[in-house]
C-alpha positions as protocol buffer text, in pm:
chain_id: "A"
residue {
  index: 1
  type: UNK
  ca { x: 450 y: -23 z: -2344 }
}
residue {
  index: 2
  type: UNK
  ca { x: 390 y: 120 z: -1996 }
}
residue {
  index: 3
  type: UNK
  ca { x: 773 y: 166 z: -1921 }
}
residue {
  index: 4
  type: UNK
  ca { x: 847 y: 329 z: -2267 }
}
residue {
  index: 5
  type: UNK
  ca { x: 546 y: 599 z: -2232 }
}
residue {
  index: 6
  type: UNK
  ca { x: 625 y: 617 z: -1878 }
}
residue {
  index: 7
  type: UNK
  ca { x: 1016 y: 725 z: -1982 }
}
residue {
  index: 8
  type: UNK
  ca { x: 853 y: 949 z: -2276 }
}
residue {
  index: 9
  type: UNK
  ca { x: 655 y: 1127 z: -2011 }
}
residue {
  index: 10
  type: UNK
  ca { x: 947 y: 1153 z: -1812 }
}
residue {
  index: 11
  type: UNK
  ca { x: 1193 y: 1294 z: -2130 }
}
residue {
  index: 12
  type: UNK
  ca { x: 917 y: 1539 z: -2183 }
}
residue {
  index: 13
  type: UNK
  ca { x: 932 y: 1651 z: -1779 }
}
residue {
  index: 14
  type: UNK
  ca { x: 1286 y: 1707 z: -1785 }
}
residue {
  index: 15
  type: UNK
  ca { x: 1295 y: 1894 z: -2127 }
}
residue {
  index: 16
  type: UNK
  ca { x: 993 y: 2114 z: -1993 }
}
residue {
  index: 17
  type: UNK
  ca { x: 1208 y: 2129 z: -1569 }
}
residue {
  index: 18
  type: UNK
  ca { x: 844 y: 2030 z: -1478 }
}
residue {
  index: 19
  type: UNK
  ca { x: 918 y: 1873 z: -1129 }
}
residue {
  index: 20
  type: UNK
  ca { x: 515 y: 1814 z: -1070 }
}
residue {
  index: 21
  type: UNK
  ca { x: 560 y: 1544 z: -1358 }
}
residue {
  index: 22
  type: UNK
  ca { x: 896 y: 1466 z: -1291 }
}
residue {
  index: 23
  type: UNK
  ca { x: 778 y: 1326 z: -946 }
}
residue {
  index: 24
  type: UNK
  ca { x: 494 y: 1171 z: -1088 }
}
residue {
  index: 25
  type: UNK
  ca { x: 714 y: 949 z: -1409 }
}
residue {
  index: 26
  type: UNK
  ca { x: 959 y: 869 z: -1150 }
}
residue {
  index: 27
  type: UNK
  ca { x: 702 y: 728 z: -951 }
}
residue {
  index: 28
  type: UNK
  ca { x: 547 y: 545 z: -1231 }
}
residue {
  index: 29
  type: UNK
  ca { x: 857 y: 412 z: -1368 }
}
residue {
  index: 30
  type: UNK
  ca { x: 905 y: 253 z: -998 }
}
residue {
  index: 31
  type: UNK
  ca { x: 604 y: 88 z: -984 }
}
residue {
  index: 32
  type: UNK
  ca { x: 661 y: -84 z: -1328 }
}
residue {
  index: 33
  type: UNK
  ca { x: 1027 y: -182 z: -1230 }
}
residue {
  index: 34
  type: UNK
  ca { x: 872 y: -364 z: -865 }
}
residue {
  index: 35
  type: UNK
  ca { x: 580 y: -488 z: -1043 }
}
residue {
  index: 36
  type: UNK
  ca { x: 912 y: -710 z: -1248 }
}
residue {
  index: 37
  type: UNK
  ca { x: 1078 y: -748 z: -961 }
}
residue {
  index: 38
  type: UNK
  ca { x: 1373 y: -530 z: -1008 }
}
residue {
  index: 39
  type: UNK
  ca { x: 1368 y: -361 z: -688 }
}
residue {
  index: 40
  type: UNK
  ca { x: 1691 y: -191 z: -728 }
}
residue {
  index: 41
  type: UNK
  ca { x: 1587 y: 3 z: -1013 }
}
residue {
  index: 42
  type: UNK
  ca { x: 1223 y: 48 z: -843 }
}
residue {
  index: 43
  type: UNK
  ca { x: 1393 y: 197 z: -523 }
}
residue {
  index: 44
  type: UNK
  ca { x: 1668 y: 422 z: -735 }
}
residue {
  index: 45
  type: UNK
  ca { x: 1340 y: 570 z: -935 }
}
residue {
  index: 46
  type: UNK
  ca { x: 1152 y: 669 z: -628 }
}
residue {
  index: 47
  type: UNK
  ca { x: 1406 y: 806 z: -438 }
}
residue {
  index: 48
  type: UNK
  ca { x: 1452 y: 1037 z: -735 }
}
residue {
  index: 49
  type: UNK
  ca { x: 1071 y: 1102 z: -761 }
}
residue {
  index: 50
  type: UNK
  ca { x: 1035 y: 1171 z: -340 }
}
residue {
  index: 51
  type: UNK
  ca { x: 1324 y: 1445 z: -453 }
}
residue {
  index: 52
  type: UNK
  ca { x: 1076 y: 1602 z: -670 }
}
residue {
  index: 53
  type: UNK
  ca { x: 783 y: 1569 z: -502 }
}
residue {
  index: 54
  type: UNK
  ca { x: 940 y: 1709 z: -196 }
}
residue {
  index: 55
  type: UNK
  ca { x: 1040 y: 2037 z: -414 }
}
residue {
  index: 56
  type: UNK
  ca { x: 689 y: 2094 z: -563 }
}
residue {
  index: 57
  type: UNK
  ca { x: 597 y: 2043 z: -246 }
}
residue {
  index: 58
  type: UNK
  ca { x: 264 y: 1763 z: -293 }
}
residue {
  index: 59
  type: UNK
  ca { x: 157 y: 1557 z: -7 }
}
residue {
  index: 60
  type: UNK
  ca { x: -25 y: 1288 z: -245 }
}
residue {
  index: 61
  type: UNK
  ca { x: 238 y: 1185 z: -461 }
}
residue {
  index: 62
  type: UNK
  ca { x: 488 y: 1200 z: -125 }
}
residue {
  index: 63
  type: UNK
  ca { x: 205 y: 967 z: 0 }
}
residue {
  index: 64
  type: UNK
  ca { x: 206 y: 732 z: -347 }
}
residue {
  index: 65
  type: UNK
  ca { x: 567 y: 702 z: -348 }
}
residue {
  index: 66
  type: UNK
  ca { x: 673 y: 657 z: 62 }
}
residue {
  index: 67
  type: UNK
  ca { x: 355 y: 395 z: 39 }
}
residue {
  index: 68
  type: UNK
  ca { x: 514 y: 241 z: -245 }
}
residue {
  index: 69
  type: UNK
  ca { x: 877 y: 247 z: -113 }
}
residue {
  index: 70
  type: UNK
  ca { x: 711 y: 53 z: 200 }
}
residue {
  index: 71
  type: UNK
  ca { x: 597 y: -190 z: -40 }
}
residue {
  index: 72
  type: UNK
  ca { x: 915 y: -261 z: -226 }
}
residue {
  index: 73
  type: UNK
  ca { x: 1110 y: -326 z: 166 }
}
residue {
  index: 74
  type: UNK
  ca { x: 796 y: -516 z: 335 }
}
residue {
  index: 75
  type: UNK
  ca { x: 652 y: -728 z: 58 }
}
residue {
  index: 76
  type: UNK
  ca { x: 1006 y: -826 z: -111 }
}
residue {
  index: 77
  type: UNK
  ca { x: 1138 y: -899 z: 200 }
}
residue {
  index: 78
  type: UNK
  ca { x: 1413 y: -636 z: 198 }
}
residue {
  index: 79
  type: UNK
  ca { x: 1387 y: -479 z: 540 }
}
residue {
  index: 80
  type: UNK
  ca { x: 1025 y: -480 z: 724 }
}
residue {
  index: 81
  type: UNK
  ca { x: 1147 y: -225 z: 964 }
}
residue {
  index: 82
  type: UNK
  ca { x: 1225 y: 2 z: 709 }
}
residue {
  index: 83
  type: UNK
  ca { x: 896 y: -53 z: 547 }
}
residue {
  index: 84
  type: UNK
  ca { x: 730 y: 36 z: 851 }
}
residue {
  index: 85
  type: UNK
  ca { x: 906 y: 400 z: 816 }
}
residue {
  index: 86
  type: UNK
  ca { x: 767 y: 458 z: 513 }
}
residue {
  index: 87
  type: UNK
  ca { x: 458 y: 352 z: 527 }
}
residue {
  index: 88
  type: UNK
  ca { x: 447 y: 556 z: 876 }
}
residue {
  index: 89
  type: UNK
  ca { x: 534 y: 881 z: 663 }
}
residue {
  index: 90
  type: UNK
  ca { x: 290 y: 776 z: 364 }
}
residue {
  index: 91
  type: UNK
  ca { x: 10 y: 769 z: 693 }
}
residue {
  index: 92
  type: UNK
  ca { x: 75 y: 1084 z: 832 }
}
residue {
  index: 93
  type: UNK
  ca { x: 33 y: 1259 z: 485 }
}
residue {
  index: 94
  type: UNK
  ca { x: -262 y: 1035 z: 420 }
}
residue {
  index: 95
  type: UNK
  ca { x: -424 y: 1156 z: 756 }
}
residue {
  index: 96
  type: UNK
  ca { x: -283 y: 1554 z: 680 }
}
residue {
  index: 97
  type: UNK
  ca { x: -513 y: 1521 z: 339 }
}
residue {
  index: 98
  type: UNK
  ca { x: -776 y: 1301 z: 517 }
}
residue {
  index: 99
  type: UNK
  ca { x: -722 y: 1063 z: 245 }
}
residue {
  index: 100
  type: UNK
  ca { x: -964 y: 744 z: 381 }
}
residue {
  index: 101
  type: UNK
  ca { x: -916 y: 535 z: 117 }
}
residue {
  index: 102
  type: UNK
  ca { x: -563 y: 593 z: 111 }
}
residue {
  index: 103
  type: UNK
  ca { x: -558 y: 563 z: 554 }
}
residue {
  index: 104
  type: UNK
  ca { x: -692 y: 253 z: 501 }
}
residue {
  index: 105
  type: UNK
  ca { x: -475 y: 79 z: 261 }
}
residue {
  index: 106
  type: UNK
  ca { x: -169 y: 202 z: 451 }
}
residue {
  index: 107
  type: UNK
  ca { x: -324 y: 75 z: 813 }
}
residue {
  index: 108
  type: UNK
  ca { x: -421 y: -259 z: 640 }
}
residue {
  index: 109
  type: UNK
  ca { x: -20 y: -284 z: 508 }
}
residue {
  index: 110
  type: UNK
  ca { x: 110 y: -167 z: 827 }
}
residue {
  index: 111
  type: UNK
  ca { x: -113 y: -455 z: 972 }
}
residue {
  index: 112
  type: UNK
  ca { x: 27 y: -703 z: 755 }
}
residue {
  index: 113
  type: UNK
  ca { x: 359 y: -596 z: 810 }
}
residue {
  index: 114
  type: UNK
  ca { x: 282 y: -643 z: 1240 }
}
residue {
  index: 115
  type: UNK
  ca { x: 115 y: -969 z: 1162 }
}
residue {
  index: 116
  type: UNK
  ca { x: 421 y: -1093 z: 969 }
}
residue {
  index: 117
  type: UNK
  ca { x: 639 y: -1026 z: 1227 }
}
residue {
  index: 118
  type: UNK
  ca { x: 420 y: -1169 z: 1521 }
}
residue {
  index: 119
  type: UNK
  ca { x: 297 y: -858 z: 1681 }
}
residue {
  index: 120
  type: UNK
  ca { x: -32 y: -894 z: 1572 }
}
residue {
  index: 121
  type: UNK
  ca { x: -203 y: -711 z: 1801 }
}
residue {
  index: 122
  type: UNK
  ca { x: -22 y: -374 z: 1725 }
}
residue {
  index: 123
  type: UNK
  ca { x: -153 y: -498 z: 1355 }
}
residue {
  index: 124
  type: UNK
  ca { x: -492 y: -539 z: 1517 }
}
residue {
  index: 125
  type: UNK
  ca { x: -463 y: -115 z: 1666 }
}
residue {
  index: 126
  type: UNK
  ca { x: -412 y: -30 z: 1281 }
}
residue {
  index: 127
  type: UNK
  ca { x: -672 y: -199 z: 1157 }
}
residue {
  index: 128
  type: UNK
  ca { x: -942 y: -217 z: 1430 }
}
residue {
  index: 129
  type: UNK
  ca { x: -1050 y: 214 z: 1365 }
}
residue {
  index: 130
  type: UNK
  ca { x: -1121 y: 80 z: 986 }
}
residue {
  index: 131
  type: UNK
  ca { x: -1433 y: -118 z: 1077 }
}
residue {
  index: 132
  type: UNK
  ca { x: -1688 y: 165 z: 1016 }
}
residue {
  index: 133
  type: UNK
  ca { x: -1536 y: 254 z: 751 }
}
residue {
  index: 134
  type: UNK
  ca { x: -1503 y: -67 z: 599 }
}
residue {
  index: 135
  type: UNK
  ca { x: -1868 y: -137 z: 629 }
}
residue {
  index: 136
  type: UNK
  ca { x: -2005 y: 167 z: 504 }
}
residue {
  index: 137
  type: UNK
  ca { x: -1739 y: 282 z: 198 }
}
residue {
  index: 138
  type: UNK
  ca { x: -1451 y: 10 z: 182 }
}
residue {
  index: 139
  type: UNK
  ca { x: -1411 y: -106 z: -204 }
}
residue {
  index: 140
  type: UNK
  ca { x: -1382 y: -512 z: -250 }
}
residue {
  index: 141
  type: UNK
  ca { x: -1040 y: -563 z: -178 }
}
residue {
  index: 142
  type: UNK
  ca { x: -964 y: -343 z: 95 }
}
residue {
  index: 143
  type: UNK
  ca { x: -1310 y: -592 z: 202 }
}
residue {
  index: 144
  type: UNK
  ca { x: -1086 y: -874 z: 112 }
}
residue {
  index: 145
  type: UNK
  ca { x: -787 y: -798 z: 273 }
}
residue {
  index: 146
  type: UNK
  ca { x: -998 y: -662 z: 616 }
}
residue {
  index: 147
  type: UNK
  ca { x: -1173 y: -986 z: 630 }
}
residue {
  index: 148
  type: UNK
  ca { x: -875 y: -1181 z: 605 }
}
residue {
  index: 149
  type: UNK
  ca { x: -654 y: -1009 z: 878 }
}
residue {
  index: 150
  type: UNK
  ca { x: -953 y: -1052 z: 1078 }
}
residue {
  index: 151
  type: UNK
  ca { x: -981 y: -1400 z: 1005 }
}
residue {
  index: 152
  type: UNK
  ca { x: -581 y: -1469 z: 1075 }
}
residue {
  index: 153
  type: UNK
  ca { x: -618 y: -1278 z: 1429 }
}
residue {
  index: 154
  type: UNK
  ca { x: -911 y: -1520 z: 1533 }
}
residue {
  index: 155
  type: UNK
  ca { x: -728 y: -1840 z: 1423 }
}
residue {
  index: 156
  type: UNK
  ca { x: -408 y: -1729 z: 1542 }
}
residue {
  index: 157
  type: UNK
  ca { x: -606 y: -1656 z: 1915 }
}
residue {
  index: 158
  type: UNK
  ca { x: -788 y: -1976 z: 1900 }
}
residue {
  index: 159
  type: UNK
  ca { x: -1134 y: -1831 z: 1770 }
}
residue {
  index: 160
  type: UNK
  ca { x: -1183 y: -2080 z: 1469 }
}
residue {
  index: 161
  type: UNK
  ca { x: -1550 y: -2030 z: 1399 }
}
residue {
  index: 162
  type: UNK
  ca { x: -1486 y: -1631 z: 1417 }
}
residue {
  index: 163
  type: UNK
  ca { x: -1187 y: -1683 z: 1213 }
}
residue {
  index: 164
  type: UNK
  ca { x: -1366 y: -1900 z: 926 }
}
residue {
  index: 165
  type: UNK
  ca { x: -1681 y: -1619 z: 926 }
}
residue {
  index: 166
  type: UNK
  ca { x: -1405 y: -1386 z: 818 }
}
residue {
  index: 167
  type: UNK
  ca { x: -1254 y: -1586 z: 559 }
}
residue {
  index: 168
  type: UNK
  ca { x: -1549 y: -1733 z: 383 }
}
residue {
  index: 169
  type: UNK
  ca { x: -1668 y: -1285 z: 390 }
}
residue {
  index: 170
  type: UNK
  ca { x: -1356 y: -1265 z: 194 }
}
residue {
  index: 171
  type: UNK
  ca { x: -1419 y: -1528 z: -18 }
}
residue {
  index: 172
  type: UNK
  ca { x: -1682 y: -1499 z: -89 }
}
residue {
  index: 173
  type: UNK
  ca { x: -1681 y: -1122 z: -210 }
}
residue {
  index: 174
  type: UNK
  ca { x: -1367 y: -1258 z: -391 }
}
residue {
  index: 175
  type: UNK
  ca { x: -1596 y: -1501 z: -581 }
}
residue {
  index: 176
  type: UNK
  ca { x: -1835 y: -1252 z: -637 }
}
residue {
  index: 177
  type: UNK
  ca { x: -1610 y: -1054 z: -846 }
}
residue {
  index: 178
  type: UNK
  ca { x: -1425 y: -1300 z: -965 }
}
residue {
  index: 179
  type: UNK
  ca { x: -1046 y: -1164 z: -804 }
}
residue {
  index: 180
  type: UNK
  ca { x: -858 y: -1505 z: -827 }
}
residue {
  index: 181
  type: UNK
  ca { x: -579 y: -1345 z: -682 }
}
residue {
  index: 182
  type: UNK
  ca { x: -743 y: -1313 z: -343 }
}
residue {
  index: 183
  type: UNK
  ca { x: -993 y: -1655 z: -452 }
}
């Protein structure tokens, strides 16, 4: 249902030469093709929405969609490094709109990404300036996902007690809620 509204929205942007919505159904239709795991189609539909966005000239949907083309390389295993370059440009917009929600779940990725590829402490200089934030605003699963990079830099440095504190934060919360994806 999402795909076929998504492509109605996106018949009625071209009829209309709307490039704000353009951008945005291109961007939507690429999230619903990676969420299935058809990552050439997810890639072919952002590239086309970036086009867009660029021309209307809107840093937050530049933001969604290099954020989302760094998810499609890093977390299908495509090419980390080029990841990293997106999620680097979805950053810098993020910090032009001083976006901290959106900061943080890019820093936390880029983290992941370092951490993934053994350079966890360049993962750790992304993600230690979110620890005020964190406390004060963070949502539960940018909670989650802070605990548990914590929690994998202590046990992979030998800090096993820190590292479990972390982990059972996370799990906790997780429990809370009920997420059984992070559970």
């Amino acid at each position: 249902k999402a795909l076929n509204r998504s492509k109605d929205a996106l018949s009625i942007s071209l009829s209309n030469n709307d490039e704000y919505h353009l951008a945005l159904s291109y961007n939507f239709i690429g999230t619903i093709y990676n969420e299935f795991s058809q990552t050439k189609r997810a890639l072919d539909f952002y590239t086309k929405g970036l086009v867009y966005a660029n021309k209307v000239e809107n840093d937050t949907i530049k933001l969604w969609i290099n954020s989302n083309i760094g998810n499609v390389y890093y977390y299908n295993d495509i090419d980390i490094e080029e990841g990293i370059r997106y999620y680097d440009k979805s950053l810098r917009l993020a910090e032009k709109l001083k976006d901290s929600l959106q900061i943080t779940f890019i820093r936390i990725n880029i983290a992941n990404v370092y951490f993934e590829i053994d350079n966890r402490e360049v993962g750790m200089d992304y993600v230690e300036p979110l620890t005020t934030y964190i406390d004060k605003e963070g949502n539960t699963e940018i909670k989650i996902r802070y605990y548990d990079l914590i929690g994998r830099y202590n046990s992979l440095n030998g800090k096993n007690r820190e590292a479990e504190l972390y982990f059972f934060k996370g799990l906790n919360l997780a429990k809370k809620y009920n997420l059984t994806e992070h559970i």
